[in-house]
Short mmCIF file of C-alpha atoms in Angstrom, two decimals:
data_model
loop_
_atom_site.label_atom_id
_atom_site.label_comp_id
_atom_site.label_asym_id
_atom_site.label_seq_id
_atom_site.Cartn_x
_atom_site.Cartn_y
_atom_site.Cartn_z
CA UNK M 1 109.54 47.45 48.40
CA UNK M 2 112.64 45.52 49.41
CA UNK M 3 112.25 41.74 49.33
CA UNK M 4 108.86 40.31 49.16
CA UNK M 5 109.54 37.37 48.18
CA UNK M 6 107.60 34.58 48.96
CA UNK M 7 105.86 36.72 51.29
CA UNK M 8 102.60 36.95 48.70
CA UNK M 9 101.83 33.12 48.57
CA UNK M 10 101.95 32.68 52.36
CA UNK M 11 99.82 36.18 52.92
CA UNK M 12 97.34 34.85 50.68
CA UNK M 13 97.11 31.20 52.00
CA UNK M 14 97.20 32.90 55.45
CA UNK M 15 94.55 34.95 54.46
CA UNK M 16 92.25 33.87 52.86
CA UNK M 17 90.19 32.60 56.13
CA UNK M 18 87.68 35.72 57.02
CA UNK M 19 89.68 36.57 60.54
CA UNK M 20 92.70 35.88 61.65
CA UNK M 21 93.82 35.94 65.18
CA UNK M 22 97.11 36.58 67.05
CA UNK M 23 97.38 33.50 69.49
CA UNK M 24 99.67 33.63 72.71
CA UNK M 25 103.14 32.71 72.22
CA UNK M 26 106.16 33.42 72.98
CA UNK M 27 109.37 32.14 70.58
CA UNK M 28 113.16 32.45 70.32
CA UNK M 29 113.02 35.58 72.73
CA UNK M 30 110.88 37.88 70.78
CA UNK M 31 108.59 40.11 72.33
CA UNK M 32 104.77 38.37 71.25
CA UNK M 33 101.30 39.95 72.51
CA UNK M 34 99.66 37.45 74.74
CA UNK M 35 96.12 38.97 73.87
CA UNK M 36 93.76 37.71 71.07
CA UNK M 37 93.76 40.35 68.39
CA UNK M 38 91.39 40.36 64.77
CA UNK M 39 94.02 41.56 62.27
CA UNK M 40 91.66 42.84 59.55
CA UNK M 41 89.50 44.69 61.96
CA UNK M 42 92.83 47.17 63.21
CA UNK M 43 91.47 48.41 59.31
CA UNK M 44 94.80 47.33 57.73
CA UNK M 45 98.05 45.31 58.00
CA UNK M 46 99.70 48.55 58.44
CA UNK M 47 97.94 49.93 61.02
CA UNK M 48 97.82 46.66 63.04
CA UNK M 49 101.87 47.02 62.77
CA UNK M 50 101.79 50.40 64.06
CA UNK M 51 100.42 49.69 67.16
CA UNK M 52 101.89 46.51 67.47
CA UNK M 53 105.67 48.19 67.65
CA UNK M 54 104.26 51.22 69.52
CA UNK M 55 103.46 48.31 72.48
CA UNK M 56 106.48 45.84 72.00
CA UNK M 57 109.31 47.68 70.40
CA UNK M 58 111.32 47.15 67.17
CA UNK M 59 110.91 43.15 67.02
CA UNK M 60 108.02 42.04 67.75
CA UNK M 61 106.66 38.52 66.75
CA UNK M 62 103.19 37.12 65.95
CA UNK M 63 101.18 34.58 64.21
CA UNK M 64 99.53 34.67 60.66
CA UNK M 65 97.29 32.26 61.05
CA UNK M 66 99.92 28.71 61.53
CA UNK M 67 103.05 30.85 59.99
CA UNK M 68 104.50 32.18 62.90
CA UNK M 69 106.03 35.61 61.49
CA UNK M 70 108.69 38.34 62.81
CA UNK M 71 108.04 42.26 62.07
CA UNK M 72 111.06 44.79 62.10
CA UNK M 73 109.97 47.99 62.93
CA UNK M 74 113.28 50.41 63.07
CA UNK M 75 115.95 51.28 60.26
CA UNK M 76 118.97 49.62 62.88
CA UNK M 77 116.86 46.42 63.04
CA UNK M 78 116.29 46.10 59.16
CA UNK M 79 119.92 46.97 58.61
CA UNK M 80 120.89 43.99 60.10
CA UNK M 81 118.49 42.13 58.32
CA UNK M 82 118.10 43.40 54.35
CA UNK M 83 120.72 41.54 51.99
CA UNK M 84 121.53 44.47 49.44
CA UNK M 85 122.82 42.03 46.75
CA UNK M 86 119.63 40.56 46.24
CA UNK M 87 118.59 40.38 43.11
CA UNK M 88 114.34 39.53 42.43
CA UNK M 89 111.95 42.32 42.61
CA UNK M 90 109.90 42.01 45.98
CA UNK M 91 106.79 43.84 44.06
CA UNK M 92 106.68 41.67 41.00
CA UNK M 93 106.93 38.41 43.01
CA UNK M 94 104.20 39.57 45.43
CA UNK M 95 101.50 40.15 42.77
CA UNK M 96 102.72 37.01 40.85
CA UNK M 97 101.75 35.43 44.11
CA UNK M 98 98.51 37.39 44.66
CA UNK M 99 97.76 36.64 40.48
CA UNK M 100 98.36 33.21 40.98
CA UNK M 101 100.67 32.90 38.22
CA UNK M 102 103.30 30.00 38.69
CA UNK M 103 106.36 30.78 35.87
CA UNK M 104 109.09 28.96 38.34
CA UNK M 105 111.33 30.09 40.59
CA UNK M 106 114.14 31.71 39.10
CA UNK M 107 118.16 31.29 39.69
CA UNK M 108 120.14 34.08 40.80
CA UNK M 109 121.72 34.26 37.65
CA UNK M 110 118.19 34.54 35.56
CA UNK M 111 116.89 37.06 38.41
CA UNK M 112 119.64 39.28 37.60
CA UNK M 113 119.42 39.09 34.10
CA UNK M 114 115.65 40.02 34.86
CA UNK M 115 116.47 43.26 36.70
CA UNK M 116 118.74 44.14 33.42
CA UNK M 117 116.14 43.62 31.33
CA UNK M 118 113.50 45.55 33.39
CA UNK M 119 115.93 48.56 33.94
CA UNK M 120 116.49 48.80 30.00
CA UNK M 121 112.80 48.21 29.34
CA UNK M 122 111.88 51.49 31.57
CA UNK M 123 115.04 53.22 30.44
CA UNK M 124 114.57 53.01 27.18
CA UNK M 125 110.76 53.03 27.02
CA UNK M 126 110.91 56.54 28.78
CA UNK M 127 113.29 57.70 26.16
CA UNK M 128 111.35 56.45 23.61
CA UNK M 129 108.18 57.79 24.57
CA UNK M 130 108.97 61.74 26.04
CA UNK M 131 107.41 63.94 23.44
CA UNK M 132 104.04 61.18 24.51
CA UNK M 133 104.53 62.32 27.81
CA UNK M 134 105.48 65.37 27.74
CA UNK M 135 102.40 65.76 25.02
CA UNK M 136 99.89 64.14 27.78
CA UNK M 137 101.00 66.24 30.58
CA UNK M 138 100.60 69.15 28.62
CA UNK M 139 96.84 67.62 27.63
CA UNK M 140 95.88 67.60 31.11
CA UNK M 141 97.51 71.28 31.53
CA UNK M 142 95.04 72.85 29.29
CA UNK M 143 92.28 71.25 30.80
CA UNK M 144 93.10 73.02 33.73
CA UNK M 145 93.76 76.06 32.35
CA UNK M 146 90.45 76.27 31.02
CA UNK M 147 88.93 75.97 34.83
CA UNK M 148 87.52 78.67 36.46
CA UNK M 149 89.84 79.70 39.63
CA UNK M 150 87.02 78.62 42.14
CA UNK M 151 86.32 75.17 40.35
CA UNK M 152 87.44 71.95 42.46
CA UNK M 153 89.40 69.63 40.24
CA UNK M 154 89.23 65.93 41.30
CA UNK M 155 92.50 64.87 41.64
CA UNK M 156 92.72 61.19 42.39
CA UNK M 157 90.02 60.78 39.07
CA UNK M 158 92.51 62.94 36.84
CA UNK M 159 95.74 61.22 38.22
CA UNK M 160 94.67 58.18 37.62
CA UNK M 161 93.14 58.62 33.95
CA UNK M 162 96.65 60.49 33.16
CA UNK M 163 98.66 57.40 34.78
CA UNK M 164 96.39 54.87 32.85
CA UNK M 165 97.45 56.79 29.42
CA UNK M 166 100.53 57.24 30.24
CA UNK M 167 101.65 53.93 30.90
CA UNK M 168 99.10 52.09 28.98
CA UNK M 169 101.05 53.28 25.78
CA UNK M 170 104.32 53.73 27.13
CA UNK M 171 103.88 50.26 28.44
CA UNK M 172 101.76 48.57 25.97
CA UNK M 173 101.58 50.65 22.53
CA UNK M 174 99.74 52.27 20.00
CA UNK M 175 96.68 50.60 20.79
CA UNK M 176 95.84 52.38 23.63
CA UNK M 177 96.15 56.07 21.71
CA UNK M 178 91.85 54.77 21.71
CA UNK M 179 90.58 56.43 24.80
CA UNK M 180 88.03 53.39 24.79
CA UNK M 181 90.44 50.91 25.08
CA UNK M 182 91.95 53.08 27.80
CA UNK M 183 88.52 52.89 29.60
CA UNK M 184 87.79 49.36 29.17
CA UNK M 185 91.77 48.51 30.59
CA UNK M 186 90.78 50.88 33.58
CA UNK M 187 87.68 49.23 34.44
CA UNK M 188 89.53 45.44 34.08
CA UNK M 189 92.56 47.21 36.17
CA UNK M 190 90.02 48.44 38.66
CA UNK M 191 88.41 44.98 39.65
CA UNK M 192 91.97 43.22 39.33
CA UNK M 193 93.70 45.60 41.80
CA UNK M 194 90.50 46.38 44.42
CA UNK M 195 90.62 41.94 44.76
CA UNK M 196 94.10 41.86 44.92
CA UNK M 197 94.46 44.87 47.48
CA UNK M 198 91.62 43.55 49.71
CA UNK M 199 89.93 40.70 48.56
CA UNK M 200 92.25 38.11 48.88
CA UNK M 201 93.10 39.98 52.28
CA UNK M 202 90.32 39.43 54.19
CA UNK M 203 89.01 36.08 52.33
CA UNK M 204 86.26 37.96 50.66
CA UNK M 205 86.83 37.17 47.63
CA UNK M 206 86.41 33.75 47.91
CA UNK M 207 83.25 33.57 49.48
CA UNK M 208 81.45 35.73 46.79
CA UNK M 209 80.77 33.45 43.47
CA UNK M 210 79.79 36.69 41.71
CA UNK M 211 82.90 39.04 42.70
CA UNK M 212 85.19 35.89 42.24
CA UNK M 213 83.72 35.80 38.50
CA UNK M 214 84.13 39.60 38.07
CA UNK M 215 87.55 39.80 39.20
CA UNK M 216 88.46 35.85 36.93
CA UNK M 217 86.68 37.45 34.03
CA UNK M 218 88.88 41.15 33.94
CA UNK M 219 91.97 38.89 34.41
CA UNK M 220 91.63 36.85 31.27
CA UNK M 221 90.14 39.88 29.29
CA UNK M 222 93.15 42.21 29.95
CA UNK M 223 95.53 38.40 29.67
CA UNK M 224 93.85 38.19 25.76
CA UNK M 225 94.60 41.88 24.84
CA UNK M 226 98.17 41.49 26.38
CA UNK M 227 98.56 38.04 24.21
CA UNK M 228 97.33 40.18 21.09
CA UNK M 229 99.91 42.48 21.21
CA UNK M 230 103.18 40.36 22.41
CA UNK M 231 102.32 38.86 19.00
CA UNK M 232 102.17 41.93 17.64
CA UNK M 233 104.98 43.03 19.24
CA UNK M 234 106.95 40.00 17.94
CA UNK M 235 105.93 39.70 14.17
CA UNK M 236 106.48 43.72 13.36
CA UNK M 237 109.03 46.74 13.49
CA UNK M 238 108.02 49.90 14.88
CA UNK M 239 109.57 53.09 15.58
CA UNK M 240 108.65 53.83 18.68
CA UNK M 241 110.36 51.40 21.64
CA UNK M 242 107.81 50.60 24.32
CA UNK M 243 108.44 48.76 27.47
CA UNK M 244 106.98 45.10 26.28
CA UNK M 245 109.22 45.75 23.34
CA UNK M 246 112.55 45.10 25.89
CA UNK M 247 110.64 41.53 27.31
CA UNK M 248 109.76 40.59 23.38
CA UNK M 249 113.59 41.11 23.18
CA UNK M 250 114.40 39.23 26.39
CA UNK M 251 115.61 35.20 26.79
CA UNK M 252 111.55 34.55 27.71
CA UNK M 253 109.01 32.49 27.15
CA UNK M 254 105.22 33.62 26.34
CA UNK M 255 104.43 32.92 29.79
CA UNK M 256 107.09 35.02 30.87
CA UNK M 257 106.53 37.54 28.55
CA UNK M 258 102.90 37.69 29.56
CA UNK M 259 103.16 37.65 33.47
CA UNK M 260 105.78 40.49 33.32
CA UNK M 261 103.71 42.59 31.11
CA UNK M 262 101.18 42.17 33.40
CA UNK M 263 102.25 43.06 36.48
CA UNK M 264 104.45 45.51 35.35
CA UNK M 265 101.52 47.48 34.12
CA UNK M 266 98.96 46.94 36.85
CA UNK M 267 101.63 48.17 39.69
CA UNK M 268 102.79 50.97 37.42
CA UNK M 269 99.61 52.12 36.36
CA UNK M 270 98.51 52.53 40.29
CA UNK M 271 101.88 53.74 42.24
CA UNK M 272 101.99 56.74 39.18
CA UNK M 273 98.52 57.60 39.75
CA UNK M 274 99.12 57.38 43.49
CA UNK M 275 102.60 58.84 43.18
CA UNK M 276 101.03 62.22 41.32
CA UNK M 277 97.90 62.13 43.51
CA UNK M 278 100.30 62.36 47.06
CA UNK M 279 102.99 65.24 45.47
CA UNK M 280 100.29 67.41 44.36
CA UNK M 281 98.09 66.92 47.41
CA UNK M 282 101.50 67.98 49.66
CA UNK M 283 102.79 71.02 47.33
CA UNK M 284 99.14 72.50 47.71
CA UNK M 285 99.60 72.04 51.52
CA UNK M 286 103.10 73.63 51.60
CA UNK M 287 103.13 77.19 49.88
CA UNK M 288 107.15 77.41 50.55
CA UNK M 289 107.97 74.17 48.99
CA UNK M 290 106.14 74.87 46.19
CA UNK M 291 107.76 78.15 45.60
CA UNK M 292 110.82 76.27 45.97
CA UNK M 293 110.14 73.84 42.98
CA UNK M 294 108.93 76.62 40.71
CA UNK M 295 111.74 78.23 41.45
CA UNK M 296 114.11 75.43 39.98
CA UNK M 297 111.39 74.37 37.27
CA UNK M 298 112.24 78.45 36.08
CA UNK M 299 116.08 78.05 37.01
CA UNK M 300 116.38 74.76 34.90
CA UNK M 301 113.91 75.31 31.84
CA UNK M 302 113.69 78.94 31.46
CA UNK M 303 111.27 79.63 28.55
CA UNK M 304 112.91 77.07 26.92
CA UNK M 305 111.41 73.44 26.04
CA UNK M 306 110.67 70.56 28.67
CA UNK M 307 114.02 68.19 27.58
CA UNK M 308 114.81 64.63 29.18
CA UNK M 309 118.64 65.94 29.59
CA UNK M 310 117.17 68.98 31.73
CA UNK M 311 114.34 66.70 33.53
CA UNK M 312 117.34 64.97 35.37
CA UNK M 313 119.00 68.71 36.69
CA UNK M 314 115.75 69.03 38.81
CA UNK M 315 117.54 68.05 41.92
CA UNK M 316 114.69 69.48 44.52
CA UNK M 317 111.93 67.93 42.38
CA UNK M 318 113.32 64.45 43.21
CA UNK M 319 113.58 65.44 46.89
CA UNK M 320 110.02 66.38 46.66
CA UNK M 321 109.07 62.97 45.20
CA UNK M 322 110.84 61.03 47.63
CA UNK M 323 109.69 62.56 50.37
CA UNK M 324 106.39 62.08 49.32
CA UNK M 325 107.06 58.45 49.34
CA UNK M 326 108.28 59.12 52.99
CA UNK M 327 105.46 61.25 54.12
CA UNK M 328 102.37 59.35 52.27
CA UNK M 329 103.88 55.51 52.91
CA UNK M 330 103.40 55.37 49.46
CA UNK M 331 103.95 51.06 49.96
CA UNK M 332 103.52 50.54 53.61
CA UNK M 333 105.11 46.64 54.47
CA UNK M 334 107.37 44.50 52.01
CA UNK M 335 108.52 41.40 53.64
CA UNK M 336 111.11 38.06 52.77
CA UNK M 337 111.64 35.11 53.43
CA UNK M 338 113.93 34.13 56.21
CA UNK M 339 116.65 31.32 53.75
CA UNK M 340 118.65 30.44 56.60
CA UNK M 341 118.82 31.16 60.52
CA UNK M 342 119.59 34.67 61.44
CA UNK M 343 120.15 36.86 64.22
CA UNK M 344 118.45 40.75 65.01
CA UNK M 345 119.95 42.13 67.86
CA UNK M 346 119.57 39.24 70.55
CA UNK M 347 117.21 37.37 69.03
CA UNK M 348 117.03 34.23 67.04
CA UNK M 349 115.09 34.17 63.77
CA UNK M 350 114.99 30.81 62.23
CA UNK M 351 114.92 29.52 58.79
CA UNK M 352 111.81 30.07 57.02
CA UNK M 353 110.40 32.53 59.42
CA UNK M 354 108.42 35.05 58.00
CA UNK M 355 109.93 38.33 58.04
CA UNK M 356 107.97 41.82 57.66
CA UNK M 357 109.66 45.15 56.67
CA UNK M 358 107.13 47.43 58.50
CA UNK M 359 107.88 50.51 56.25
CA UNK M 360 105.02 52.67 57.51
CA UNK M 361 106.13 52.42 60.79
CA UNK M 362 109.76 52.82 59.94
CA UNK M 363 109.27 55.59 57.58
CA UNK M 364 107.20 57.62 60.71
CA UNK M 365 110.37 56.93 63.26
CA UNK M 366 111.19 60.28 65.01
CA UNK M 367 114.64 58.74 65.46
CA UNK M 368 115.43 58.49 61.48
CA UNK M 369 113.21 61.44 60.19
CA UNK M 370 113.17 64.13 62.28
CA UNK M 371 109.45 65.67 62.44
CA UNK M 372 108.41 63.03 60.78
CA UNK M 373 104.68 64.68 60.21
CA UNK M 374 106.39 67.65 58.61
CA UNK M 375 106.64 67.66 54.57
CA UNK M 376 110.15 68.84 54.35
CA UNK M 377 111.36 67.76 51.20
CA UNK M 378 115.03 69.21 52.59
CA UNK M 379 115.89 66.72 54.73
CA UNK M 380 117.06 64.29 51.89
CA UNK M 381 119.81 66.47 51.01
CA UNK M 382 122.14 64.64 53.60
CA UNK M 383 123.46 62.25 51.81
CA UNK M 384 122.89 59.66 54.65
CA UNK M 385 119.37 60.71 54.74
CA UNK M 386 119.11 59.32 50.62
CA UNK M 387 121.40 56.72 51.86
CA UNK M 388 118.90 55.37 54.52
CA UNK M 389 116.38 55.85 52.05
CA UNK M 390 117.71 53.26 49.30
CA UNK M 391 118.25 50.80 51.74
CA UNK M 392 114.58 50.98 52.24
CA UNK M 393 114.46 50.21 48.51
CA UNK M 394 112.80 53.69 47.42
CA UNK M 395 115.86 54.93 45.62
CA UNK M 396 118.91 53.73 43.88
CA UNK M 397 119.98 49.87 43.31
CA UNK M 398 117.37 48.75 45.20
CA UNK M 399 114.63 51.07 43.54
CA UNK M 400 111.52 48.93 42.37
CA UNK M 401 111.03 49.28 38.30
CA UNK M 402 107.57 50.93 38.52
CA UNK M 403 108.61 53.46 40.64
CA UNK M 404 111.59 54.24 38.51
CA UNK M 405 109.06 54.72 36.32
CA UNK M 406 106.37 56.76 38.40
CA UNK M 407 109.30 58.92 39.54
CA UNK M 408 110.06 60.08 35.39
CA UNK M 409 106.17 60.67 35.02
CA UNK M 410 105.54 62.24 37.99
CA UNK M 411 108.60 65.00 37.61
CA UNK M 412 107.61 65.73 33.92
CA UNK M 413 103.86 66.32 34.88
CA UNK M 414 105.19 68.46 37.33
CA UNK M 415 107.37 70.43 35.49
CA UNK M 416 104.31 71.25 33.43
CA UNK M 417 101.68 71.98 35.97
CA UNK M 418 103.70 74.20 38.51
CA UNK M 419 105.40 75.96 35.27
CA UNK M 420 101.84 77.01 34.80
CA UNK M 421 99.92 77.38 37.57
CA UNK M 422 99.49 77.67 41.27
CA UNK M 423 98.62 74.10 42.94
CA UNK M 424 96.30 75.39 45.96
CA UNK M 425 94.12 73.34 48.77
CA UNK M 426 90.43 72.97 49.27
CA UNK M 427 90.06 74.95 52.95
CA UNK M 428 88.60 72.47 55.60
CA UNK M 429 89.17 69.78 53.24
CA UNK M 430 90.71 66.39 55.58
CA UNK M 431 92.05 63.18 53.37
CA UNK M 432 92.16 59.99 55.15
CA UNK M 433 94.14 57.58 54.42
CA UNK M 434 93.40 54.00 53.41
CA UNK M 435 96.45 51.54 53.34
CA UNK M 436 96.44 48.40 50.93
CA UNK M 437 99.06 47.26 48.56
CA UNK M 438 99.56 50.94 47.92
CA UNK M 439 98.44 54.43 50.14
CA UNK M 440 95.56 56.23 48.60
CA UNK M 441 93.10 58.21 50.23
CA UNK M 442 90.11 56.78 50.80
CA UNK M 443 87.77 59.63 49.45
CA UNK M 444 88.48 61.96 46.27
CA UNK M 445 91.11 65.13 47.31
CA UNK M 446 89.84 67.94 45.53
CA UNK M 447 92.52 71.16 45.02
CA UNK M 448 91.90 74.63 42.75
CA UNK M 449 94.40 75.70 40.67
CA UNK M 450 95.44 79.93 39.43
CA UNK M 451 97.27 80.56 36.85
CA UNK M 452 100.91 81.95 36.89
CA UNK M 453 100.65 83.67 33.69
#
């Protein structure tokens, strides 16, 4: 996650031509390929990175299009590079970019008051909203229950209709308690995301009038139900805090108001679904580590009530979840803007340089994770290990606030499920991987479930 920052508007502009090529060149010392390359056909940014540092090493350099840009492939290399005091949330200003909304560039001073406002927002929107969680979670537990042991359960349909009513009305209100406006905000979500994951990518979107319209007319339908309830929002008093509540509350303007809403539910919505979809998919693949979290899930809650105070003693669960981020590349490449000269290792990296964080690849280094393949949940109790890990921005100061956010979900819905029942694979079942904005797979992963009593 780390710092985007303008990174969105030049990938887009860069982009938006149907191939791009790497030309021959060689600049301020760092390694560059010398061959012609097509970018989209390697099948994603993140897999043309992979082989990329595989061939050339940590720093490697290469052209998007005119932008020459730098990628940083190793924990040492980004250590020299990542600036822990800032401040602006590389996610948010990426699909701002990508969404084409223009609110300003904002001081240091407003971004931090931004990242206040966002950490209360979550915060208290979470604490708000627990027995709405906790009451969802337990929805989609009885659905399961009521399976046969040999039925397949779709799991990337049901993780994503949980996240959508999850944060739909933790996020946005009452209004979404209507499973129909649920569906018609999935739908909009669907075609927003799919065009901002791919279409602006590869420059398809732009050459097809009638995807273009579809993805222009889902914008300003789920822009007019956001605009409905900020006023809403504004005008009444309710009991229940949700996250738009904390922007209402904020020192912004409508157009503020309306772009943070917005992308603040259209990341969420997709890294919980995707956050749920990856743990689950890895405890039915690792018998031991699933014992291990049942184990603590009994330890903790006994026979006792799910509680928010309790939800933060499950120490193990939140080593589960963050390896998961590890093991899945749950966001593959962040990137920033290079604001003045710099230096990475022996090389030069001048001002306004274009600098990836290659996350996949760093997150896959044998020399940071040992067995990096392995789902070992275990290894982030070194306290280096977690420490390595926020740098990265996946934990701590630097965390992202929608994956604060996926982390709560996620851990409540499984405190519920593996409470209850046995998480188990589909045998000869193989999920592949497709990497966009966020890793999903690129089929449906089916599992079984048996209950535990």
């Amino acid at each position: 996650m780390l710092d985007f920052a303008i990174f969105a508007v030049t990938f887009l502009l860069a982009l938006v031509a149907a191939v791009l090529y790497l030309y021959p060149y060689f600049s301020f010392g760092i390694p560059t390929p010398k061959e012609e390359k097509n970018i989209v056909n390697s099948g994603s940014l993140h897999e043309f990175l992979v082989n990329l540092h595989e061939r050339y090493g940590p720093v490697v350099s290469f052209w998007f299009g005119r932008r020459l840009v730098v990628s940083l492939g190793t924990v040492d290399v980004l250590k020299q590079h990542i600036n822990p005091n800032k401040t602006s949330d590389p996610f948010e200003t990426m699909l701002k970019s990508l969404l084409r909304y223009h609110s300003g560039v904002a001081s240091v001073s407003e971004n931090h008051t931004r990242k206040k406002l966002y950490e209360s927002g979550v915060t208290n929107s979470l604490r708000s909203n627990f027995a709405l969680l906790l009451k969802l979670s337990e929805e989609l537990l009885d659905k399961w229950l009521s399976y046969p042991e040999a039925q397949h359960v779709p799991l990337c349909q049901h993780m994503l209709g949980f996240a959508m009513k999850s944060v739909t009305q933790m996020v946005l209100g009452s209004t979404f308690e209507d499973d129909q406006e649920v569906i018609h905000f999935q739908k909009n979500h669907g075609t927003i995301w799919s065009e901002i994951g791919k279409g602006f990518l590869d420059g398809s979107l732009d050459k097809s009038t009638t995807r273009k319209k579809q993805y222009e007319d889902a914008l300003r339908q789920l822009e007019s139900i956001l605009k409905k309830i900020i006023k809403e929002r504004k005008g009444g008093n309710f009991s229940q805090h949700i996250f738009i509540d904390s922007l209402v509350q904020g020192n912004l303007n409508d157009q503020q108001i309306l772009e943070d809403s917005m992308i603040f539910s259209l990341a969420s919505c997709v890294i919980t679904a995707k956050l749920c979809t990856w743990a689950i998919c890895f405890l039915t693949t690792s018998e031991e580590v699933q014992r291990k979290l049942y184990e603590e899930i009994d330890q903790v809650f006994g026979k006792d009530p799910i509680t928010p105070e309790k939800i933060e003693q499950l120490r193990y669960c939140r080593q589960v979840l963050c390896e998961t981020v590890r093991a899945a590349k749950l966001t593959p490449v962040s990137a920033r803007l290079q604001d003045i000269e710099g230096k990475i290792d022996k090389f030069i990296i001048p001002r306004e340089t274009l600098v990836l964080y290659a996350l996949g690849v760093v997150l896959q280094d044998p020399s940071t994770w040992p067995s990096p393949h392995k789902f070992d949940p275990d290894r982030f109790d070194d306290e280096s290990v977690m420490k390595t890990f926020s740098l990265l921005g996946f934990s701590g100061t630097q965390e992202c606030p929608e994956l604060r956010f996926a982390y709560m979900v996620t851990t409540v819905l499984l405190s519920v499920l593996v409470r209850r029942l046995h998480l188990l694979s589909v045998e000869g079942q193989h999920i592949e991987t497709k990497y966009e904005l966020v890793t999903s797979s690129k089929e449906e992963a089916w599992i079984t479930v048996s209950k535990r009593y």
